[in-house]
JSON list of C-alpha atoms in Angstrom, two decimals:
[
{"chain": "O", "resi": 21, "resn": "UNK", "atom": "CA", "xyz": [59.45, 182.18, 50.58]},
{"chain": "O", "resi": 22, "resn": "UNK", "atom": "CA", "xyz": [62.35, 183.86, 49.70]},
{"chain": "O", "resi": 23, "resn": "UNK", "atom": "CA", "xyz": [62.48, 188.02, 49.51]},
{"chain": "O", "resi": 24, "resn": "UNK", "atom": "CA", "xyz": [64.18, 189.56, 46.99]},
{"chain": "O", "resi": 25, "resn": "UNK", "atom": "CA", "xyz": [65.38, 193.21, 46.08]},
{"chain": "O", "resi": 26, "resn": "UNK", "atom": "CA", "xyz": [64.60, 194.45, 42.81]},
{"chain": "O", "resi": 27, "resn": "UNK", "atom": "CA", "xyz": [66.55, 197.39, 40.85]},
{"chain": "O", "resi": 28, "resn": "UNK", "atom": "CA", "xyz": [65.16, 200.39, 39.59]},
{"chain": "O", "resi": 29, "resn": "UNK", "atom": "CA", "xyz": [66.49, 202.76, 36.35]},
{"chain": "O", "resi": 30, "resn": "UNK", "atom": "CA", "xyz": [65.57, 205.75, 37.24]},
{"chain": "O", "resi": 31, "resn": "UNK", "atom": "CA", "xyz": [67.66, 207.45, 34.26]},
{"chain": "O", "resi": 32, "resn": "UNK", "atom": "CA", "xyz": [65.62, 204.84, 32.14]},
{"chain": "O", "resi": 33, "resn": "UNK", "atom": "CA", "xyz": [62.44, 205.34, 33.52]},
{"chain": "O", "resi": 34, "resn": "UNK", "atom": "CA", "xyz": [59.65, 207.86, 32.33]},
{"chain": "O", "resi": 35, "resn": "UNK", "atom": "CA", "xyz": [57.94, 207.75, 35.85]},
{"chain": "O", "resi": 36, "resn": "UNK", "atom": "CA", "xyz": [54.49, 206.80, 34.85]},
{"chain": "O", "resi": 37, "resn": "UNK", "atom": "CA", "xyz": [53.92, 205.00, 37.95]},
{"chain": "O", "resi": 38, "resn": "UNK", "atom": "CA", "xyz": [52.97, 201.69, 36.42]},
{"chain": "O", "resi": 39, "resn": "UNK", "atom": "CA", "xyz": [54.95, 199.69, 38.04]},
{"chain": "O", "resi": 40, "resn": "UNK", "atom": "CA", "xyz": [53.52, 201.11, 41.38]},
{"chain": "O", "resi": 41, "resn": "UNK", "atom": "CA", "xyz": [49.48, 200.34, 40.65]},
{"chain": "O", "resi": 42, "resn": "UNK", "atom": "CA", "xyz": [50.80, 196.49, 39.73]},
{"chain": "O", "resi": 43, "resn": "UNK", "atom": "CA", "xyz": [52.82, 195.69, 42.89]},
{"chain": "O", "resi": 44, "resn": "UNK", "atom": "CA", "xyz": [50.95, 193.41, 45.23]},
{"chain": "O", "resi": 45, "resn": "UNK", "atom": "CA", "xyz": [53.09, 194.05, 48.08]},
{"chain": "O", "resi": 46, "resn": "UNK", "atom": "CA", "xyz": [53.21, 198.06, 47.07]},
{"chain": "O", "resi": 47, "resn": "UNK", "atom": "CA", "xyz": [57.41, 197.38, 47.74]},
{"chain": "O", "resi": 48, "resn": "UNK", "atom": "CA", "xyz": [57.40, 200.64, 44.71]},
{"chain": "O", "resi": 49, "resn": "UNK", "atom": "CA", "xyz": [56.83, 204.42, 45.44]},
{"chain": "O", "resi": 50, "resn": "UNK", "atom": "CA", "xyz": [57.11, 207.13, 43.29]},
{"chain": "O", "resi": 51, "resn": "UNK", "atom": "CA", "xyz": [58.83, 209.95, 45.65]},
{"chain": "O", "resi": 52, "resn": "UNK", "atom": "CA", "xyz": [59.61, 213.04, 43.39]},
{"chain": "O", "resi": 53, "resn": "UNK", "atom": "CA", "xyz": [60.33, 211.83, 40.24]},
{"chain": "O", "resi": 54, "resn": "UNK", "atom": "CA", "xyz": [61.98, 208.82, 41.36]},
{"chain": "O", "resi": 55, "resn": "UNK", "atom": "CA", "xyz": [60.83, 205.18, 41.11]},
{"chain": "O", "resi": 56, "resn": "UNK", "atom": "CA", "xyz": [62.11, 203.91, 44.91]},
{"chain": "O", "resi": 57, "resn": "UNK", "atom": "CA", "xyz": [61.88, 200.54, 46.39]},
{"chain": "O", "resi": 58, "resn": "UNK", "atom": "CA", "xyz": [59.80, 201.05, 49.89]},
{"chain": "O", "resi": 59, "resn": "UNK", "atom": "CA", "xyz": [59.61, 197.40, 50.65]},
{"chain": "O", "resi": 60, "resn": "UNK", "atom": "CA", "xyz": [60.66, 193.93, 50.30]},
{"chain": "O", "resi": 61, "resn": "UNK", "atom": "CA", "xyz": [59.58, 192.06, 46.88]},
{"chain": "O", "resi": 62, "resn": "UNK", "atom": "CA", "xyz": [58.33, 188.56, 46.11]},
{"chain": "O", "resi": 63, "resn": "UNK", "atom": "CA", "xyz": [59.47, 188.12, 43.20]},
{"chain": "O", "resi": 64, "resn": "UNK", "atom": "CA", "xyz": [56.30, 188.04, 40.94]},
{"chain": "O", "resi": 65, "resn": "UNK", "atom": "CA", "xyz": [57.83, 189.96, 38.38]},
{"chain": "O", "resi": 66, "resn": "UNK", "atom": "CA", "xyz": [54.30, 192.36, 37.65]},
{"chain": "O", "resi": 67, "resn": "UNK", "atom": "CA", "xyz": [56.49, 195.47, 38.04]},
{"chain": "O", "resi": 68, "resn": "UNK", "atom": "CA", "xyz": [58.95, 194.43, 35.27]},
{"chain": "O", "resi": 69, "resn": "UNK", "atom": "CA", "xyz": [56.45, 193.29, 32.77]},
{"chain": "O", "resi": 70, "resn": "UNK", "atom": "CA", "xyz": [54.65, 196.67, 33.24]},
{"chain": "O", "resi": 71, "resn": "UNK", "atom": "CA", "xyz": [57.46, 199.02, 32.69]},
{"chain": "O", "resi": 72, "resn": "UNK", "atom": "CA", "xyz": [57.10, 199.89, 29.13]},
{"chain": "O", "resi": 73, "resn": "UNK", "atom": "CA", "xyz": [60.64, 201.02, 28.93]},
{"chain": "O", "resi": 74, "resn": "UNK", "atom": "CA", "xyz": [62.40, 197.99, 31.01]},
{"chain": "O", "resi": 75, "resn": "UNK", "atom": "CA", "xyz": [63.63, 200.08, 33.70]},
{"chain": "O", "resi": 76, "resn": "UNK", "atom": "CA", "xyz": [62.99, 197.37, 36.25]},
{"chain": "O", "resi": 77, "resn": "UNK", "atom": "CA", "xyz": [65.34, 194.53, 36.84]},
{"chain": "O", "resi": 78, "resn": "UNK", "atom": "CA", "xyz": [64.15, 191.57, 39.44]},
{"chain": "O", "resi": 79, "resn": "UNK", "atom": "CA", "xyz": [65.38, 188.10, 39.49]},
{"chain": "O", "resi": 80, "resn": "UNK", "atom": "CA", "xyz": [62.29, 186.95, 37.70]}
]
């Protein structure tokens, strides 16, 4: 399996924590009012078809 970063727009994003709840490997954290990768991501692209704004890039 091969781990892969994913990119957060945090000037984009309304910080609703979505992408957070839906992240089976919980690689997302909202610290402040920042979305920040915590952790390493496989790729299943739930974060990015949460985001209601398309802040989240991943190479899904």
């Amino acid at each position: 399996m091969v781990l892969l970063m994913i990119e957060v727009d945090n000037e984009l994003c309304g910080h609703c924590s979505a992408c957070v709840g839906v992240c089976p490997e919980n690689a997302l954290d909202l610290v402040g009012y920042k979305v920040e990768v915590v952790g390493e991501c496989i790729d299943c692209g739930n974060c990015v078809d949460t985001c209601p704004l398309g802040a989240i890039e991943g190479g899904v």
